[in-house]
mmCIF file of C-alpha atoms in Angstrom:
data_model
loop_
_atom_site.group_PDB
_atom_site.id
_atom_site.type_symbol
_atom_site.label_atom_id
_atom_site.label_comp_id
_atom_site.label_asym_id
_atom_site.label_seq_id
_atom_site.Cartn_x
_atom_site.Cartn_y
_atom_site.Cartn_z
ATOM 1 C CA LYS A 1 -20.628 2.901 19.027
ATOM 2 C CA CYS A 2 -18.589 0.073 17.534
ATOM 3 C CA GLU A 3 -14.828 -0.192 18.014
ATOM 4 C CA ILE A 4 -13.150 -1.675 14.943
ATOM 5 C CA PRO A 5 -10.066 -3.705 15.906
ATOM 6 C CA ASP A 6 -6.761 -2.599 14.395
ATOM 7 C CA ALA A 7 -6.070 -6.174 13.270
ATOM 8 C CA PHE A 8 -9.253 -6.158 11.160
ATOM 9 C CA ILE A 9 -8.372 -2.789 9.619
ATOM 10 C CA ASN A 10 -4.862 -4.037 8.812
ATOM 11 C CA ASN A 11 -6.245 -7.246 7.289
ATOM 12 C CA ILE A 12 -8.706 -5.322 5.103
ATOM 13 C CA TRP A 13 -5.956 -2.955 3.993
ATOM 14 C CA LYS A 14 -3.614 -5.840 3.186
ATOM 15 C CA ARG A 15 -6.291 -7.827 1.328
ATOM 16 C CA SER A 16 -7.259 -4.735 -0.717
ATOM 17 C CA ASN A 17 -3.761 -3.252 -1.063
ATOM 18 C CA GLY A 18 -5.379 -0.048 0.200
ATOM 19 C CA ASN A 19 -7.486 0.274 -2.955
ATOM 20 C CA PRO A 20 -10.713 2.082 -1.908
ATOM 21 C CA ARG A 21 -12.827 0.225 -4.483
ATOM 22 C CA PHE A 22 -11.494 -3.089 -3.251
ATOM 23 C CA ILE A 23 -12.145 -2.108 0.385
ATOM 24 C CA ILE A 24 -15.776 -1.225 -0.343
ATOM 25 C CA ASP A 25 -16.373 -4.352 -2.429
ATOM 26 C CA ILE A 26 -14.762 -6.568 0.225
ATOM 27 C CA LEU A 27 -16.868 -5.071 3.024
ATOM 28 C CA VAL A 28 -20.081 -5.338 0.995
ATOM 29 C CA ASP A 29 -19.207 -8.928 0.098
ATOM 30 C CA MET A 30 -18.468 -9.786 3.733
ATOM 31 C CA ILE A 31 -21.837 -8.345 4.749
ATOM 32 C CA ARG A 32 -23.608 -10.335 2.015
ATOM 33 C CA LYS A 33 -21.837 -13.526 3.089
ATOM 34 C CA LYS A 34 -22.683 -12.758 6.728
ATOM 35 C CA ILE A 35 -19.011 -12.827 7.675
ATOM 36 C CA LEU A 36 -19.314 -9.565 9.613
ATOM 37 C CA PHE A 37 -22.381 -10.671 11.550
ATOM 38 C CA VAL A 38 -22.868 -13.572 13.939
ATOM 39 C CA ASN A 39 -26.310 -13.947 15.533
ATOM 40 C CA ASP A 40 -27.191 -10.437 14.307
ATOM 41 C CA GLU A 41 -24.189 -9.025 16.169
ATOM 42 C CA ILE A 42 -21.328 -7.319 14.352
ATOM 43 C CA PHE A 43 -18.222 -9.492 14.312
ATOM 44 C CA PHE A 44 -14.727 -8.673 13.056
ATOM 45 C CA PRO A 45 -12.740 -11.775 12.083
ATOM 46 C CA ASN A 46 -9.150 -11.960 13.340
ATOM 47 C CA THR A 47 -7.874 -13.123 9.971
ATOM 48 C CA LEU A 48 -8.942 -13.035 6.337
ATOM 49 C CA ASN A 49 -6.701 -15.931 5.284
ATOM 50 C CA ASP A 50 -9.672 -18.073 4.220
ATOM 51 C CA TYR A 51 -11.628 -15.188 2.702
ATOM 52 C CA THR A 52 -12.197 -15.389 -1.067
ATOM 53 C CA LEU A 53 -12.383 -12.107 -2.927
ATOM 54 C CA PRO A 54 -15.542 -11.408 -4.943
ATOM 55 C CA ASP A 55 -15.395 -12.402 -8.614
ATOM 56 C CA ASN A 56 -15.256 -8.809 -9.859
ATOM 57 C CA LEU A 57 -12.095 -8.155 -7.839
ATOM 58 C CA ILE A 58 -10.467 -11.388 -8.961
ATOM 59 C CA HIS A 59 -11.264 -10.396 -12.547
ATOM 60 C CA SER A 60 -9.645 -6.999 -11.885
ATOM 61 C CA ILE A 61 -6.485 -8.710 -10.624
ATOM 62 C CA TYR A 62 -6.358 -11.034 -13.635
ATOM 63 C CA ASN A 63 -6.910 -8.034 -15.906
ATOM 64 C CA ARG A 64 -3.866 -6.343 -14.353
ATOM 65 C CA MET A 65 -1.863 -9.500 -15.014
ATOM 66 C CA SER A 66 -2.852 -9.298 -18.692
ATOM 67 C CA HIS A 67 -1.221 -5.846 -18.918
ATOM 68 C CA LEU A 68 2.217 -7.219 -18.053
ATOM 69 C CA SER A 69 4.847 -7.621 -20.734
ATOM 70 C CA PRO A 70 5.340 -11.257 -21.792
ATOM 71 C CA LEU A 71 8.817 -11.288 -20.215
ATOM 72 C CA SER A 72 7.556 -9.855 -16.915
ATOM 73 C CA TYR A 73 4.754 -12.414 -16.900
ATOM 74 C CA LYS A 74 7.264 -15.241 -17.393
ATOM 75 C CA HIS A 75 9.509 -13.914 -14.608
ATOM 76 C CA LEU A 76 6.566 -13.517 -12.222
ATOM 77 C CA GLN A 77 5.529 -17.106 -12.900
ATOM 78 C CA LYS A 78 8.991 -18.146 -11.744
ATOM 79 C CA LEU A 79 8.902 -15.859 -8.696
ATOM 80 C CA SER A 80 5.541 -17.338 -7.687
ATOM 81 C CA CYS A 81 7.444 -20.518 -6.777
ATOM 82 C CA ILE A 82 9.416 -18.635 -4.135
ATOM 83 C CA TYR A 83 7.866 -18.358 -0.672
ATOM 84 C CA THR A 84 10.498 -16.138 0.901
ATOM 85 C CA PRO A 85 10.513 -12.347 0.753
ATOM 86 C CA LEU A 86 11.960 -11.170 -2.552
ATOM 87 C CA PRO A 87 14.948 -8.831 -2.143
ATOM 88 C CA LYS A 88 16.369 -7.422 -5.375
ATOM 89 C CA ASP A 89 19.583 -9.464 -5.212
ATOM 90 C CA LEU A 90 17.603 -12.700 -4.831
ATOM 91 C CA ILE A 91 15.448 -11.816 -7.857
ATOM 92 C CA ILE A 92 18.542 -11.009 -9.941
ATOM 93 C CA ASN A 93 20.254 -14.216 -8.853
ATOM 94 C CA ILE A 94 17.477 -16.750 -9.346
ATOM 95 C CA LEU A 95 16.143 -15.216 -12.570
ATOM 96 C CA GLY A 96 19.620 -14.657 -13.989
ATOM 97 C CA ILE A 97 18.852 -11.073 -15.010
ATOM 98 C CA ASP A 98 20.814 -7.822 -14.866
ATOM 99 C CA LYS A 99 19.821 -4.625 -13.042
ATOM 100 C CA LYS A 100 18.183 -3.074 -16.114
ATOM 101 C CA LYS A 101 15.925 -6.101 -16.592
ATOM 102 C CA LEU A 102 15.206 -6.082 -12.858
ATOM 103 C CA PHE A 103 14.180 -2.430 -13.082
ATOM 104 C CA ASN A 104 11.851 -3.186 -16.014
ATOM 105 C CA LEU A 105 10.348 -6.202 -14.225
ATOM 106 C CA LEU A 106 9.758 -4.347 -10.959
ATOM 107 C CA SER A 107 8.366 -1.267 -12.725
ATOM 108 C CA ASP A 108 5.932 -3.410 -14.691
ATOM 109 C CA ALA A 109 4.895 -5.508 -11.677
ATOM 110 C CA VAL A 110 4.544 -2.605 -9.233
ATOM 111 C CA ASN A 111 2.709 -0.360 -11.714
ATOM 112 C CA ASN A 112 0.199 -3.150 -12.329
ATOM 113 C CA GLU A 113 -0.071 -3.811 -8.565
ATOM 114 C CA ILE A 114 1.197 -7.364 -8.893
ATOM 115 C CA LEU A 115 4.139 -6.788 -6.528
ATOM 116 C CA TYR A 116 4.626 -4.253 -3.751
ATOM 117 C CA LYS A 117 7.576 -3.227 -1.604
ATOM 118 C CA ASP A 118 7.301 -4.254 2.025
ATOM 119 C CA ARG A 119 7.243 -1.681 4.815
ATOM 120 C CA ASP A 120 11.002 -1.778 5.254
ATOM 121 C CA LYS A 121 11.417 -1.173 1.498
ATOM 122 C CA GLN A 122 13.876 -4.059 1.319
ATOM 123 C CA ASN A 123 11.782 -6.822 -0.228
ATOM 124 C CA TYR A 124 9.054 -7.298 -2.780
ATOM 125 C CA CYS A 125 5.947 -9.394 -2.206
ATOM 126 C CA PHE A 126 2.980 -10.448 -4.296
ATOM 127 C CA THR A 127 0.153 -8.001 -3.699
ATOM 128 C CA PHE A 128 -2.657 -10.511 -4.135
ATOM 129 C CA GLU A 129 -2.542 -14.221 -3.372
ATOM 130 C CA GLU A 130 -4.864 -14.746 -6.356
ATOM 131 C CA ALA A 131 -2.201 -13.444 -8.755
ATOM 132 C CA LYS A 132 0.554 -15.508 -7.155
ATOM 133 C CA SER A 133 -1.620 -18.646 -7.256
ATOM 134 C CA ARG A 134 -2.499 -18.138 -10.895
ATOM 135 C CA PHE A 135 1.139 -17.609 -11.880
ATOM 136 C CA PHE A 136 2.105 -20.687 -9.862
ATOM 137 C CA ASN A 137 -0.621 -22.870 -11.390
ATOM 138 C CA GLU A 138 0.472 -21.844 -14.886
ATOM 139 C CA CYS A 139 4.122 -22.607 -14.158
ATOM 140 C CA GLN A 140 5.627 -25.847 -15.454
ATOM 141 C CA GLU A 141 6.733 -28.383 -12.853
ATOM 142 C CA SER A 142 10.314 -28.266 -14.141
ATOM 143 C CA ILE A 143 10.413 -24.490 -13.548
ATOM 144 C CA LYS A 144 9.013 -24.934 -10.019
ATOM 145 C CA LEU A 145 11.800 -27.400 -9.240
ATOM 146 C CA GLU A 146 14.418 -25.158 -10.848
ATOM 147 C CA MET A 147 13.291 -22.139 -8.784
ATOM 148 C CA SER A 148 13.214 -24.119 -5.540
ATOM 149 C CA ALA A 149 16.732 -25.398 -6.192
ATOM 150 C CA ALA A 150 17.917 -21.877 -7.083
ATOM 151 C CA LEU A 151 16.440 -20.524 -3.832
ATOM 152 C CA ILE A 152 18.220 -23.188 -1.776
ATOM 153 C CA GLN A 153 21.476 -22.495 -3.604
ATOM 154 C CA TYR A 154 21.064 -18.751 -2.987
ATOM 155 C CA TYR A 155 20.609 -19.156 0.771
ATOM 156 C CA LYS A 156 23.070 -22.047 1.131
ATOM 157 C CA SER A 157 25.952 -19.820 2.197
ATOM 158 C CA THR A 158 23.868 -17.486 4.358
ATOM 159 C CA ASP A 159 24.444 -17.716 8.086
ATOM 160 C CA ASP A 160 21.712 -15.392 9.305
ATOM 161 C CA ILE A 161 18.121 -15.502 8.075
ATOM 162 C CA ASP A 162 14.902 -14.323 9.690
ATOM 163 C CA ILE A 163 12.010 -16.596 10.609
ATOM 164 C CA GLN A 164 9.877 -15.554 7.613
ATOM 165 C CA THR A 165 12.692 -16.433 5.224
ATOM 166 C CA ALA A 166 13.279 -19.758 6.992
ATOM 167 C CA LYS A 167 9.587 -20.656 6.673
ATOM 168 C CA GLY A 168 9.673 -19.672 2.996
ATOM 169 C CA ILE A 169 12.712 -21.840 2.310
ATOM 170 C CA ILE A 170 11.017 -24.812 3.977
ATOM 171 C CA GLN A 171 7.834 -24.243 1.962
ATOM 172 C CA SER A 172 9.822 -23.887 -1.268
ATOM 173 C CA CYS A 173 11.685 -27.121 -0.460
ATOM 174 C CA SER A 174 8.359 -28.925 -0.376
ATOM 175 C CA LEU A 175 8.273 -28.478 -4.158
ATOM 176 C CA LEU A 176 11.404 -30.602 -4.549
#
């Protein structure tokens, strides 16, 4: 009997967004790449940070991106420059949009599994690093700088931020 560590299960779920097809394809790919076996012994990695999804799953993610409205796509490119969690008020502020446009953006992004709401239901996050990276790579340098500056301006008057937000602000500042 093999005990599967909770950390591995959580990492697989996060990497697949709970999509059963993604889970199966990831596990098959990890077996093919011998990631789950070391010296013919089963091995569960502690992290999947360096794991690259199989091409068919990356294509599926890019296909989802192609279903976004042009305006949502443009907004998500901008949000890809932000490394903090994405609460609604931050999105409204840095994109300069109203609540109706926010609703349309979030509906489009969540329905296409580009963004998801975190466990506390307070913030949005990119579902797949591959989508965020593609948006970021397509984004003009001037927009990256503008978004980083907008993020700093947004948090400038905030006295209390969590560690994840602090790390994200520092990472976003590296774009300046």
